[in-house]
Every structure is written in structure tokens, then in C-alpha cells.
Coordinates of C-alpha atoms in Angstrom, one line a residue:
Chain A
X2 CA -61.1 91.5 -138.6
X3 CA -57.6 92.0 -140.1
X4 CA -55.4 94.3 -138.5
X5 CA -54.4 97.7 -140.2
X6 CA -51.4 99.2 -141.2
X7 CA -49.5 102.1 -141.6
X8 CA -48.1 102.7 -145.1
X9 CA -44.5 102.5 -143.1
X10 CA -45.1 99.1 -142.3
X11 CA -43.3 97.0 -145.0
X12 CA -40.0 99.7 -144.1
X13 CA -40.0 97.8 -140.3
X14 CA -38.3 95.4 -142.3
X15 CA -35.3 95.6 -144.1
X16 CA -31.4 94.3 -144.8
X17 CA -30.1 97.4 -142.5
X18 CA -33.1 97.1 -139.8
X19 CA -33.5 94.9 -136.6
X20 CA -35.6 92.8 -135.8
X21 CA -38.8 94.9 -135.3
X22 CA -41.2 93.0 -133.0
X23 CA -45.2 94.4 -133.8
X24 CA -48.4 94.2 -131.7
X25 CA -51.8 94.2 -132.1
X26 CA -52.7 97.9 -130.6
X27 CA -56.3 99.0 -130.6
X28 CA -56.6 97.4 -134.2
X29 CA -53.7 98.2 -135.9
X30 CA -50.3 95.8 -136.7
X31 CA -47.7 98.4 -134.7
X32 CA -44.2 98.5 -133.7
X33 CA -43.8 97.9 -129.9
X34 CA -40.0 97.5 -130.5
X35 CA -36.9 97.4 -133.0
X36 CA -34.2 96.7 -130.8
X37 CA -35.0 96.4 -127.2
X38 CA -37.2 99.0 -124.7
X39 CA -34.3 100.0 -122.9
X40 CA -32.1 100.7 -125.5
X41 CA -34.8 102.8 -127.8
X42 CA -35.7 104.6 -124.3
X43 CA -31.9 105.5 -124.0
X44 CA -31.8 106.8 -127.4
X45 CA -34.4 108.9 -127.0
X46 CA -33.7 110.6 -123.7
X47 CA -29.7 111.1 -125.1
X48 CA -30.0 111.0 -128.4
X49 CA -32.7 110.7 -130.5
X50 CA -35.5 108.2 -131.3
X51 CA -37.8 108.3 -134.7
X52 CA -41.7 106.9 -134.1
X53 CA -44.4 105.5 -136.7
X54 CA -47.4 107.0 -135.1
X55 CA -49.2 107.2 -138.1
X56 CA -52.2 105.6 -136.4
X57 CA -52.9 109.0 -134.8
X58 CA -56.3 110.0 -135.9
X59 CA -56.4 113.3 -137.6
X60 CA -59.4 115.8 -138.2
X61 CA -60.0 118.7 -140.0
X62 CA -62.3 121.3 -138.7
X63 CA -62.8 124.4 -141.0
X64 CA -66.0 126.8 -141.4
X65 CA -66.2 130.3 -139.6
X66 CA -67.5 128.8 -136.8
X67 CA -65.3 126.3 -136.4
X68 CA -63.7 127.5 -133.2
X69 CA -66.9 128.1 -131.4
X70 CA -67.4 124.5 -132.2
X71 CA -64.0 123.6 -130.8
X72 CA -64.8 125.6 -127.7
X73 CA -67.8 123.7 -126.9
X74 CA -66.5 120.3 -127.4
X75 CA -63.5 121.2 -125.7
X76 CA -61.9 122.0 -122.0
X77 CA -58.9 124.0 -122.9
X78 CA -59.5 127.7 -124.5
X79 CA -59.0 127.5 -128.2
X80 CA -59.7 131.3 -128.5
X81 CA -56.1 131.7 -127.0
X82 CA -54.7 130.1 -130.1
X83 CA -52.9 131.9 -132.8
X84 CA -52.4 130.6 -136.1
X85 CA -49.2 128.1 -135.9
X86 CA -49.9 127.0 -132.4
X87 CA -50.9 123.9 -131.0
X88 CA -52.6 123.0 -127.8
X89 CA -53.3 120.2 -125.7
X90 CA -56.8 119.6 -124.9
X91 CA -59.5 117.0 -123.5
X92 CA -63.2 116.2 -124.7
X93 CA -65.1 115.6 -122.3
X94 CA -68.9 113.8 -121.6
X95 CA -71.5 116.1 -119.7
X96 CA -70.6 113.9 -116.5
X97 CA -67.0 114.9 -116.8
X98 CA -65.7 111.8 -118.0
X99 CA -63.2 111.7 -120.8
X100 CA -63.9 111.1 -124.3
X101 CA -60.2 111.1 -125.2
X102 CA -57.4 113.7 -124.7
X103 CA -56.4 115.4 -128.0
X104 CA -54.3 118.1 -129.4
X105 CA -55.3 120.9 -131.4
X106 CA -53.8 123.1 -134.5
X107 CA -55.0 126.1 -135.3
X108 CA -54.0 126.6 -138.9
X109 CA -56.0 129.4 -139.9
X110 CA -58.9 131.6 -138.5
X111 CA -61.4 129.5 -139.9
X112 CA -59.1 125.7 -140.2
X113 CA -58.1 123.6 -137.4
X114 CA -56.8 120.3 -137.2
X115 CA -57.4 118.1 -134.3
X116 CA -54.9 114.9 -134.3
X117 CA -57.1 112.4 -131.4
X118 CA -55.6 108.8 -130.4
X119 CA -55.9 105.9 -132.7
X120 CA -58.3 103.4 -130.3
X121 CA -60.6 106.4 -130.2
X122 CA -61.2 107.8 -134.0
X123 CA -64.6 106.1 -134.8
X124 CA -65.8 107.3 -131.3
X125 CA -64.4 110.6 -131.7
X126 CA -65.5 111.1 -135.2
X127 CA -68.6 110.5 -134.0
X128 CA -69.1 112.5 -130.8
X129 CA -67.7 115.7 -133.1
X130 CA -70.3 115.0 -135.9
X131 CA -73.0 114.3 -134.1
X132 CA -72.4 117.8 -132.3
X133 CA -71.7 119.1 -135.8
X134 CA -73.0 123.1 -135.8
X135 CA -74.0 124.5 -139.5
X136 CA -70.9 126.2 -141.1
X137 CA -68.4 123.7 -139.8
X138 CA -66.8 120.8 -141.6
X139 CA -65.6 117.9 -140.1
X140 CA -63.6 115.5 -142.4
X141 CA -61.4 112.7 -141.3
X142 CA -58.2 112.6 -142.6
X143 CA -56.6 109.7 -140.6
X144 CA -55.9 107.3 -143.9
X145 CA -54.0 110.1 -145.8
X146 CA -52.3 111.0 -143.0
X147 CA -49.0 109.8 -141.7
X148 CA -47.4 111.0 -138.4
X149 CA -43.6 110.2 -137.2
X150 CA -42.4 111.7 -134.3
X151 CA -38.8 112.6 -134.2
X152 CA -37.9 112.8 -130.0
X153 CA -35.1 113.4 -127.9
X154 CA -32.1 116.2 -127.7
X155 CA -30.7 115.5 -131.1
X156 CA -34.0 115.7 -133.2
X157 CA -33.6 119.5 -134.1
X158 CA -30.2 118.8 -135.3
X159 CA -31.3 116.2 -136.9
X160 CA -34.4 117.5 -138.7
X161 CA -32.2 120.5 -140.0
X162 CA -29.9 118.5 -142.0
X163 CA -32.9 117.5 -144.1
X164 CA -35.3 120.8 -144.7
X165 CA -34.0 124.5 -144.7
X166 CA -36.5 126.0 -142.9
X167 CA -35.1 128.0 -139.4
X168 CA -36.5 124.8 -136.8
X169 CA -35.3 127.3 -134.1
X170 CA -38.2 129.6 -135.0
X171 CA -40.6 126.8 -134.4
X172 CA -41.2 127.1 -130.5
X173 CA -42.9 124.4 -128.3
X174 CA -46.5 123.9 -129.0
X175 CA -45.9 126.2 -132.3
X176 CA -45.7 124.5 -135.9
X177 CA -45.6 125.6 -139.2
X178 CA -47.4 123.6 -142.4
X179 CA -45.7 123.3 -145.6
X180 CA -42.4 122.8 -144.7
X181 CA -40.5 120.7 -146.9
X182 CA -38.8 117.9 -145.2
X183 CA -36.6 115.3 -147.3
X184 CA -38.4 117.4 -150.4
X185 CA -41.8 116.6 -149.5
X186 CA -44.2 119.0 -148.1
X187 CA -44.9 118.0 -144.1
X188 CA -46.7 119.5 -140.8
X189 CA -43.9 120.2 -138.6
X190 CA -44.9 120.7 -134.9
X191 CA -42.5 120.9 -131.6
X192 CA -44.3 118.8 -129.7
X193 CA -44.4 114.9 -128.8
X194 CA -45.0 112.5 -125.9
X195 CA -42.0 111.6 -124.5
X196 CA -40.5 114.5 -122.0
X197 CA -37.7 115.6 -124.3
X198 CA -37.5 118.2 -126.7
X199 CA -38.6 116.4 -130.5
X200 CA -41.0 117.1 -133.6
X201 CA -43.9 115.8 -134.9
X202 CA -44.1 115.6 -138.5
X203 CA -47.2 115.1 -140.5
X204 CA -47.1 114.3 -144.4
X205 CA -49.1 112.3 -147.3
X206 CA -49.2 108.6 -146.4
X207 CA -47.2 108.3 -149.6
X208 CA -44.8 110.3 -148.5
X209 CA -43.9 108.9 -145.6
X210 CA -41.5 106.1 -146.8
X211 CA -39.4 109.1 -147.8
X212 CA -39.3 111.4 -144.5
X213 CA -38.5 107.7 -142.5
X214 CA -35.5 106.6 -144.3
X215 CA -34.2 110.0 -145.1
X216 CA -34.8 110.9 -141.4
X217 CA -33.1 107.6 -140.0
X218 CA -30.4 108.6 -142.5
X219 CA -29.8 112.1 -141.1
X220 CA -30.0 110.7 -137.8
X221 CA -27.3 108.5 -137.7
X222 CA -23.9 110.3 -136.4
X223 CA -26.5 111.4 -133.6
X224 CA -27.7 108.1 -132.7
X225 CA -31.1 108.4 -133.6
X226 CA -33.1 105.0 -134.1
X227 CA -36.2 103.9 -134.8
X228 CA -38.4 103.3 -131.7
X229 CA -41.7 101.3 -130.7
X230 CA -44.5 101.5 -128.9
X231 CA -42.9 100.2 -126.0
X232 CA -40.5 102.8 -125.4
X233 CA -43.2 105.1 -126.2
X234 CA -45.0 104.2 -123.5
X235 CA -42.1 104.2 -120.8
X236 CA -41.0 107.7 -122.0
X237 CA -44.1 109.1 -121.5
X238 CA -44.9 107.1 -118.4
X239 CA -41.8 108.6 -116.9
X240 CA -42.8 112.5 -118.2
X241 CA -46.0 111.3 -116.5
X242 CA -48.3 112.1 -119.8
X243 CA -51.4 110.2 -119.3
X244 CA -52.9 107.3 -121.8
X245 CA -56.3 106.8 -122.9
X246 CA -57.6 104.0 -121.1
X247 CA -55.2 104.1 -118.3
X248 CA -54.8 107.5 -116.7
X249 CA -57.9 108.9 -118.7
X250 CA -61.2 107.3 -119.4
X251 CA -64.9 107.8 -119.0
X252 CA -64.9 107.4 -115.8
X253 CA -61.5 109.5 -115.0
X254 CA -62.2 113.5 -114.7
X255 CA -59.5 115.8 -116.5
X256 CA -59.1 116.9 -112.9
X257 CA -58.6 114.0 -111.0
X258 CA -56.0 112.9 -113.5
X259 CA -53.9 116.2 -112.4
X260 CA -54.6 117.9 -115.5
X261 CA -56.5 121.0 -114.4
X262 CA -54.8 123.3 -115.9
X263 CA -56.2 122.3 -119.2
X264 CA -59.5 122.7 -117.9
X265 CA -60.4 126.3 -118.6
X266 CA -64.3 126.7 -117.1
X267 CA -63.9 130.7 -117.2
X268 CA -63.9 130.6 -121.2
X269 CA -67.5 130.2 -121.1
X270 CA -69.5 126.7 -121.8
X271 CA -68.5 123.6 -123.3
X272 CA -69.4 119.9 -122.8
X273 CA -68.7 118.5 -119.3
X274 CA -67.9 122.0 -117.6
X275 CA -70.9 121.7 -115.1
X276 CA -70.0 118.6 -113.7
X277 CA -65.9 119.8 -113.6
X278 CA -67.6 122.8 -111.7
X279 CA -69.0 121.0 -109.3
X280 CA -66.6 118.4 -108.9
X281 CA -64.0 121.2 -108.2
X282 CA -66.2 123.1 -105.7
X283 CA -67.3 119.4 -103.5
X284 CA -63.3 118.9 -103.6
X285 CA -62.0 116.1 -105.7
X286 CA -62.5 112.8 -104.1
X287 CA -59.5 110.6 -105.6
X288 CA -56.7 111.8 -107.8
X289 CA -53.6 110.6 -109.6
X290 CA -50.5 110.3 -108.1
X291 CA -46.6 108.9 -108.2
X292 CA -46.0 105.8 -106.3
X293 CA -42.8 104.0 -105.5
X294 CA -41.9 100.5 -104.4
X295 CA -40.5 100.6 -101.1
X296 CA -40.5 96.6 -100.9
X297 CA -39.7 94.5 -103.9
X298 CA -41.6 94.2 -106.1
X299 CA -42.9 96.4 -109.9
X300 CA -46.5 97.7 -109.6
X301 CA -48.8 97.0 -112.8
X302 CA -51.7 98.3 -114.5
X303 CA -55.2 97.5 -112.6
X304 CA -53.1 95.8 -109.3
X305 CA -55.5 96.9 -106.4
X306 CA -54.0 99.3 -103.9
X307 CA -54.8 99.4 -100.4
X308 CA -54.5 101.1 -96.9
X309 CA -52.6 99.8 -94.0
X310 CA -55.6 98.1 -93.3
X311 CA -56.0 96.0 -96.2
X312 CA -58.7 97.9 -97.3
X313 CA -58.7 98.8 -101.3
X314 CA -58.2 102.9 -102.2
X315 CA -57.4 102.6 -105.7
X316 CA -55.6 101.3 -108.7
X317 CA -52.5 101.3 -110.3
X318 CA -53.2 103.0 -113.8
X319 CA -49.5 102.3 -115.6
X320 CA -46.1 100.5 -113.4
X321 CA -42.9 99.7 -114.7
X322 CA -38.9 99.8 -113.6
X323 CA -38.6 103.3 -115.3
X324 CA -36.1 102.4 -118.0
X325 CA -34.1 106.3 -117.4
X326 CA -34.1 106.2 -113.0
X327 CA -34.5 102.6 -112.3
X328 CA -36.9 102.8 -109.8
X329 CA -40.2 100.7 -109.5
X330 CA -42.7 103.5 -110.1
X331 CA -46.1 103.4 -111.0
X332 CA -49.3 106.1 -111.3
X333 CA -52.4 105.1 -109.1
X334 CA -55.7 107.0 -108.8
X335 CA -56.0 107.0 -105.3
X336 CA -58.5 108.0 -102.6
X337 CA -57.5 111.6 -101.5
X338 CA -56.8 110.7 -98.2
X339 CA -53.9 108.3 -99.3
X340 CA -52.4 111.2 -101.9
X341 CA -50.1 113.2 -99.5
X342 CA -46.2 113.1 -100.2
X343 CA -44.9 109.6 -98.8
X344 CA -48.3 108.3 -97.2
X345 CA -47.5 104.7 -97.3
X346 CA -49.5 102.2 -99.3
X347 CA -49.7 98.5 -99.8
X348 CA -49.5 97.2 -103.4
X349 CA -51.3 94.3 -104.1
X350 CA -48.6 92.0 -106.2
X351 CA -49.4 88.5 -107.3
X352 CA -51.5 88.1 -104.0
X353 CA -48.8 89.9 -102.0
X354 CA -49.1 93.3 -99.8
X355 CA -45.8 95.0 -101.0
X356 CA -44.6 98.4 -99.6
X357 CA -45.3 101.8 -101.5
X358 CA -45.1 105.4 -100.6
X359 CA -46.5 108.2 -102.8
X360 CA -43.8 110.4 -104.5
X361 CA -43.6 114.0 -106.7
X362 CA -44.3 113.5 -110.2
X363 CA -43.4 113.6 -113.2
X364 CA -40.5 111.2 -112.4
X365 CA -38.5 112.3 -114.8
X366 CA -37.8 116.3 -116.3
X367 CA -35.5 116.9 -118.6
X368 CA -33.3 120.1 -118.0
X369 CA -33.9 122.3 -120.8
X370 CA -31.9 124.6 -122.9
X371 CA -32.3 128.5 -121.4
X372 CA -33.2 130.4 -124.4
X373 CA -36.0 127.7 -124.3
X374 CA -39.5 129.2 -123.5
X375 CA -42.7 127.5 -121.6
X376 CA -44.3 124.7 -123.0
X377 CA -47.8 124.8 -122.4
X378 CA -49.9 126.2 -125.1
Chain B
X4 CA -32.9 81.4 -134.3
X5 CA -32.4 81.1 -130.5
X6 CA -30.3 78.7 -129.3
X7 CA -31.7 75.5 -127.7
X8 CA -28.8 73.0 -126.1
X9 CA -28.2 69.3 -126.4
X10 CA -28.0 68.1 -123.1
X11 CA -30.9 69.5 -121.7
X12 CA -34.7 69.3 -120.4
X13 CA -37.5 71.2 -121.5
X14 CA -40.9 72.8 -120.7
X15 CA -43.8 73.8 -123.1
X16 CA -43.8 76.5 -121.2
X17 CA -40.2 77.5 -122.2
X18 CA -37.8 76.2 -118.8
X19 CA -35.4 74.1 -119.3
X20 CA -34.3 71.7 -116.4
X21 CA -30.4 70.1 -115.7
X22 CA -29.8 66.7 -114.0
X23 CA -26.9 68.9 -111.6
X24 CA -26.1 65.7 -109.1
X25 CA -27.9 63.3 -107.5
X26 CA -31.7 64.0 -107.1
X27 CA -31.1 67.8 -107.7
X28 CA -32.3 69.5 -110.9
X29 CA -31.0 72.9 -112.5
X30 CA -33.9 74.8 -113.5
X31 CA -34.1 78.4 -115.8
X32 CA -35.3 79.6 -119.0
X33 CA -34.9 79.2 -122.2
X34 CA -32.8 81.6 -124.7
X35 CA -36.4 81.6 -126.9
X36 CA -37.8 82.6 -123.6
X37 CA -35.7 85.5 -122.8
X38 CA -35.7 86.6 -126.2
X39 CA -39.5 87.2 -126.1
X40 CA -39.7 88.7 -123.4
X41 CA -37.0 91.3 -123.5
X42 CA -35.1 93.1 -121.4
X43 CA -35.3 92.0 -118.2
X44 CA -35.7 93.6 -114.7
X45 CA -37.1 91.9 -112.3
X46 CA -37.2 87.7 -111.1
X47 CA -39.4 86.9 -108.3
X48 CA -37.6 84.1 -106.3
X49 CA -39.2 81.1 -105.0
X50 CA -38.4 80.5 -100.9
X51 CA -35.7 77.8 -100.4
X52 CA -37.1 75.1 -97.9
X53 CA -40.5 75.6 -100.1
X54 CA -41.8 73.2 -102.6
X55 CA -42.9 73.2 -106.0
X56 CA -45.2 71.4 -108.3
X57 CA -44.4 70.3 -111.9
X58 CA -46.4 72.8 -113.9
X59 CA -47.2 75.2 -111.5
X60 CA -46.0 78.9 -110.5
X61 CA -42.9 79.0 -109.2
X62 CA -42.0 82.8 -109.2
X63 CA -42.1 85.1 -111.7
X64 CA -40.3 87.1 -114.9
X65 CA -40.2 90.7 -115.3
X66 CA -39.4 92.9 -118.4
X67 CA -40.0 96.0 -118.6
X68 CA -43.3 95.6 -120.7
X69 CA -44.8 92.4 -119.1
X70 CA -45.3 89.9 -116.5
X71 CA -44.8 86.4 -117.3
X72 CA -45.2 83.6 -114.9
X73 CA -42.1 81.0 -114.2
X74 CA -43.3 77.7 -114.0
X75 CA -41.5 74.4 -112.5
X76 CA -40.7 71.6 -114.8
X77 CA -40.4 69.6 -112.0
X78 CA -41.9 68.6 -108.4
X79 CA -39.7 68.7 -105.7
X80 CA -38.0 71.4 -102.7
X81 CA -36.5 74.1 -103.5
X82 CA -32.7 74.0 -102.4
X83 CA -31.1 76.5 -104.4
X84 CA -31.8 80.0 -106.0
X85 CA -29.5 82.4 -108.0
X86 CA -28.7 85.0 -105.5
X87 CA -27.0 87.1 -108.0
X88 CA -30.7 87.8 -109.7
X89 CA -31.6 89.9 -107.5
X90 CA -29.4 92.8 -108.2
X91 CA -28.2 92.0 -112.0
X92 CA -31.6 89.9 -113.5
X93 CA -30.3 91.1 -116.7
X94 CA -28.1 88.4 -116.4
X95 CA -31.3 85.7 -117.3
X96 CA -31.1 88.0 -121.2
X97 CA -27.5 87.5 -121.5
X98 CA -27.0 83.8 -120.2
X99 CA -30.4 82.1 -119.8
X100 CA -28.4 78.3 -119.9
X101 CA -25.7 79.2 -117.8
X102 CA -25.1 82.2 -115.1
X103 CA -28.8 82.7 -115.3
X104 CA -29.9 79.8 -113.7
X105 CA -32.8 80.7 -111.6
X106 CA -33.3 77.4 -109.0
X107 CA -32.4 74.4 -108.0
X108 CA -35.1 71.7 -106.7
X109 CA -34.3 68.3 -105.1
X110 CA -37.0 65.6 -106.8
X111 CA -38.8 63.7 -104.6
X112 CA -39.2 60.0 -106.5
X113 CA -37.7 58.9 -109.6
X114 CA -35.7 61.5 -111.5
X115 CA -35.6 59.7 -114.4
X116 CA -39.2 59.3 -114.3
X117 CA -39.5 63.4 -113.5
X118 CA -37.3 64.6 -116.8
X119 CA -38.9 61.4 -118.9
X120 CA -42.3 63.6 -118.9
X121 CA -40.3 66.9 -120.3
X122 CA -39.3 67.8 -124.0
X123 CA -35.8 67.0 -125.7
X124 CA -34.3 68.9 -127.5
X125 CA -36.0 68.0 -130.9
X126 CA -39.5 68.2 -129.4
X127 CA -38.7 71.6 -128.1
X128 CA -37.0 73.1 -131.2
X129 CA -40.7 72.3 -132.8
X130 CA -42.0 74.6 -130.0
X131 CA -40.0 77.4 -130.1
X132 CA -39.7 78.6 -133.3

């Protein structure tokens, strides 16, 4: 099967552009860098960084029952949405497992759109419409979708020279729809996936050619550049967001990949809320944590932890030399027993034991501007 | 275009190796090498005194993406590593052919016989681009 594209892909390339470097990620021909990792990390955490992520699934969900649909397939409480706010959410399987992490928009009463992660549309799409209630709507509107993300300290400066709409009224996990960007009507939400402050614009596939040059434009007294996958991944490795199919999966609870608080079992029932219940009440019996290198060495996806023993307690889920601190850091799921601050653990490296303790996460928190308010919707 | 030299050895799997005196070769990685894999942050050494097998793992390369594994052109003991990796492996992206040498390995047998096996230049400027 031939990979797909996004309708940016033929402006990777170009007599002003690096050398962009693509992938194959969960089907689709992506960017994993321009330049280098390291540089488009840097830009992003001083300047700013612009992202294709236009293989974001999106999903409308509209009919008056639409949020009561939302609040059954979902672990976070949509009913504390107002229109123009966005929250962070999870799907989960009757046995607590995860059938992807996701956010939600609430554009109207009776309209939401859900934007879910590329590897997982058909799965998702399915899940929701086989769950599909009378009076609700689901229509995917992935391939008419684009999505760039605009990340790092500069992006609000940046976004302003090219739309007149006030960005300063558009708090975290808020957006406003219709905003014209570059001319052309966009989706423009404060949120992203990298630990800084940035925007995530959503627009017509065929306008996105427009909103990426004219952005990249804008952006470049600040420094902004386009960024892959790659830094993508380290950014939000080191703001310790979790991945679908690392941190998350069927087989990971919300809760034992830290994110509890996104879990909302007093809101009344929804899909996998028994199981969180009880998983809560018995105590959770492994959970994801920071772990650092003390001997040399970078831990990995899937390397084996273990005890001082030798005996196995978990798995890296994502490692790296975090591109911002330059430490050797990884995330684990680990048995609970192993999870305290600085319990030592043994990475297995190549076939060698190497020296880890665990340490506070995230790794990296960005200090934020004080007239800025809280960020979780 | 990356840059592959004249007077040296090479690997399929992208080393190049340096007659540096005697029965010692020069071994590191290609500039096609370090260009693929990026910026890198890590080398895992090999144990001077230990010895190494033409085509098998010698150590490995880091970047900050992937693992990739670094393979000896040559048989032979190890006699030599670049110290100076350990703190500054960036130094593999910036001179792969020169201060980013990564070790040295003393042949056992013929070294003629031990580089005849290994690409020139031609054959490996086919490979790498």
C-alpha cells in the first residue's frame, strides 16, 4: 500500500528549504526532520518551530445528544466544556485499556470536534460509530482537514503579524473558529504537544500551502522553522506527554500512565469507568515514571528494566539524551514497588545492566509568563 | 553528496578503515554514515586489549532518534579508541574522516589481505548514494 500524504508535502521541498528527511509513520510519508533534531528542538523551546501534523485525525460530532455521547465514550467531563474550549481526553475499552488519547472542541451546544491520532483514525472511527446513539452524527473530516502547529515562545508573536484577531484573548485549552489567518478562514486553538506555549491551526487542505509559507514567512526575524516528527517527539518526551503505542495502549490504564486527572469517574458512566474504579480502589500495580542513567549509557523504547536482582519490573516506554537538559532520560512503566524517587534500577542496554534511578517528571517545564492562567481544560 | 575520500577503505556497512602504520588500521565512519544518522550523542566504545571480528559489532552509534550498530571492517585487537568521544561525540558529525576516528585495531595476518576484502572508493560511492 502506498503511503499517504498531506497536501503540504510537495512544500518540504523547495529552493529556500533544507533538506527535509520523511518517514514512513503509521502509513503516512511524514517529516521526521528539516534540519537536524537538535536544532528544530532548540528552535522550538527559544524560538519558535512550525509542524505539518495534518495527519491528525479529525471528527465531527453534532446532534443534541452529542455530548452525552461524548461523555460515554470518554474519561474526562465534557459537560465542563464551554463553547471555545478544548479538552484533553482518553477513550477507553471496558477493561480500562486505551483506545487512544484525544482532544476535544466544543464548538457549539450541539457540535464538537474530536481531533484523535493519525495511526488510530480507522479504529477510532470505528469504536465511535459503532457506539453511534440516534441524533448524533459522526463524520470524518480527516482528508479536508489540515493541522500545523505553530510551538514555542515566539508563536503568538508570530501568529499576530498574519491575522487581526486579539490571540491574547485565546487562553490555553480555549480556541476560536473562523479566524482568518494569512486570509483564509482557520481553527485556531492554544494548545500543542510540545511543553511551550504555541497554536494549533486547523484549515481546508487547500488552504494549507498558504498558512505554511505565509507562516514560515512571519516567522522568520523570530527564528521560527519548520520542524519534524523527530523533534516532535523529543519535545513532548521531555514535557513528558504520552504517545499512543508507547506510554498509552490497550494494555496501559489512563491511570497507570499518570494521567488521573483526566479520569473523571464522578461525572457519571462512560466506557472503561468500572474497571478504572476498581483498579483505583485495589491500588495501582505498576505506573509510569522518569528514569535517569546513572551509568553510561541512553535507555530505549521496549529495553527490559530490572531489579537489583536481575529480575525484570518493567519497560522503557520512550529514552533519548533529552535534546533541551542533556541528560539520558527515559519513561518506564514500572512495578510500584520500583516507582519511589531515586529507587535504583538496572537498564537492560545491548545485553548490559546499566545504572538508573527514578526521577520527578516532567523533565522539562517551561516558566511561564504571569498573567498566564492554568492549562488544563 | 557526502564526501567519500581517496585513500581510504570501506564497509557496506558504511566504516571506513586507514592503513595508520604497520599492522594497525584506523577505523570510523563514513561522512554518508553520520549524515543519516544525525546528530549524534552517544558512541559505545569497544575495550582496548579486546578483539574484534571483521563484520561483527564492535560498539555502537547514538543519535538522538536511533541506535545503529558499529561494525569492524577488520579482525584484529583493539589498541586504540578516541577518548575524546566520550564527552564531545558530536565530533563523529562534524569530522567522521579525521578527529572522529573512533578505533584503532592491530590485524592479525596479512593486512593487505584484510583491506583487499573491503570497498574502494569507487565501489563505495555506488553504495552510498
Amino acid at each position: 500500500m502506498s503511503l499517504q500524504r498531506t497536501p503540504l508535502f510537495p512544500y518540504y521541498q523547495g529552493e529556500d528549504m533544507p533538506a527535509v528527511r520523511c518517514i514512513d509513520f503509521g502509513g503516512w510519508e511524514m517529516p521526521v526532520q528539516f534540519y537536524s533534531i537538535q536544532r528544530e528542538h532548540d528552535a522550538v523551546r527559544s524560538g519558535a518551530g512550525l509542524f505539518d501534523v495534518s495527519h491528525m485525525g479529525e471528527f465531527e460530532v453534532t446532534g443534541p445528544v452529542a455530548e452525552a455521547f461524548l461523555q460515554r465514550m470518554t474519561t474526562n467531563d465534557v459537560s465542563r466544556l464551554l463553547p471555545n474550549q478544548a479538552q484533553y481526553t482518553l477513550m477507553c475499552y471496558p477493561n480500562g485499556g486505551v483506545v487512544d488519547d484525544l482532544l476535544v472542541y466544543k464548538l457549539s451546544e450541539d457540535r464538537f470536534l474530536i481531533v484523535v491520532n493519525a495511526s488510530n483514525i480507522a479504529k477510532d472511527f470505528a469504536w465511535l460509530h459503532e457506539r453511534l446513539p440516534k441524533g448524533v452524527t459522526l463524520r470524518d473530516r480527516s482528508a479536508d482537514m489540515a493541522l500545523l502547529a505553530l510551538q514555542g515562545p515566539a508563536a503568538e508573536n508570530i501568529l499576530s503579524r498574519v491575522t487581526e484577531s486579539d490571540l491574547k484573548r485565546i487562553q490555553p485549552f480555549h480556541f476560536q473558529d473562523g479566524v482568518l489567518v494569512c486570509g483564509r478562514k482557520a481553527l485556531v486553538s492554544r494548545t500543542g504537544y510540545t511543553g511551550e506555549d504555541g497554536f494549533e491551526i486547523y484549515c481546508e487542505a487547500a488552504d494549507a500551502p498558504v498558512l505554511w509559507q505565509g507562516l514560515l514567512a512571519a516567522g522568520v526575524s523570530d527564528g521560527l522553522i519548520p520542524a519534524g516528527l523527530g523533534a516532535r517527539d523529543t519535545l513532548r518526551f521531555e514535557a513528558r506527554l504520552p504517545l499512543y503505542g508507547q506510554e498509552l495502549s490497550d494494555t496501559i490504564s489512563p491511570l497507570e500512565a499518570g494521567l488521573g486527572m483526566f479520569v473523571k469517574p464522578g461525572k457519571g458512566d462512560f466506557i472503561g469507568r468500572d474497571a478504572l474504579v476498581a483498579q483505583k480502589t485495589a491500588g495501582l500495580q505498576r505506573k509510569l515514571v522518569g528514569i535517569e542513567m546513572i551509568d553510561r549509557g541512553i535507555p530505549r523504547a521496549h529495553y527490559t528494566v530490572h531489579a537489583e536482582d536481575g529480575r525484570q519490573i518493567g519497560e522503557v516506554t520512550t529514552g533519548t539524551q533529552s535534546p533541551t537538559l542533556k541528560r539520558n532520560l527515559g519513561l518506564a512503566l514500572l512495578e510500584i514497588s520500583h516507582t519511589a524517587l531515586h529507587t535504583e534500577v538496572w537498564v537492560d542496554i545491548r545485553g548490559k545492566k546499566l545504572k538508573a534511578e527514578v526521577v520527578p517528571t516532567p523533565f522539562y517545564k517551561r516558566t511561564k509568563p504571569k498573567d498566564e492562567g492554568a492549562e488544563n481544560g | 553528496m557526502s564526501e567519500v575520500r581517496d585513500h581510504l577503505f570501506y564497509s557496506e556497512e558504511h566504516e571506513w578503515a586507514l592503513p595508520a602504520g604497520g599492522q594497525i588500521v584506523r577505523v570510523g565512519i563514513t561522512d554518508h554514515a553520520q549524515c543519516q544518522l544525525g546528530d549524534i550523542v552517544f558512541v559505545e566504545l569497544p575495550e582496548v586489549g579486546s578483539t574484534v571480528v571483521a563484520g561483527d559489532s564492535a560498539g555502537s552509534i547514538e543519535s538522538v532518534k536511533t541506535v545503529s550498530e558499529l561494525y569492524s571492517p577488520v579482525s584484529g585487537k583493539v589498541v586504540g579508541v578516541n577518548d575524546k568521544l566520550v564527552d564531545a561525540p558530536e565530533i563523529v558529525n562534524t569530522s567522521p574522516y579525521e578527529d572522529g576516528w573512533i578505533l584503532e585495531v592491530e590485524i592479525d595476518g596479512s593486512l593487505d589481505e584484510a583491506l583487499s576484502k573491503l570497498l574502494t572508493p569507487d565501489q563505495y560511492r555506488a553504495i552510498a548514494d
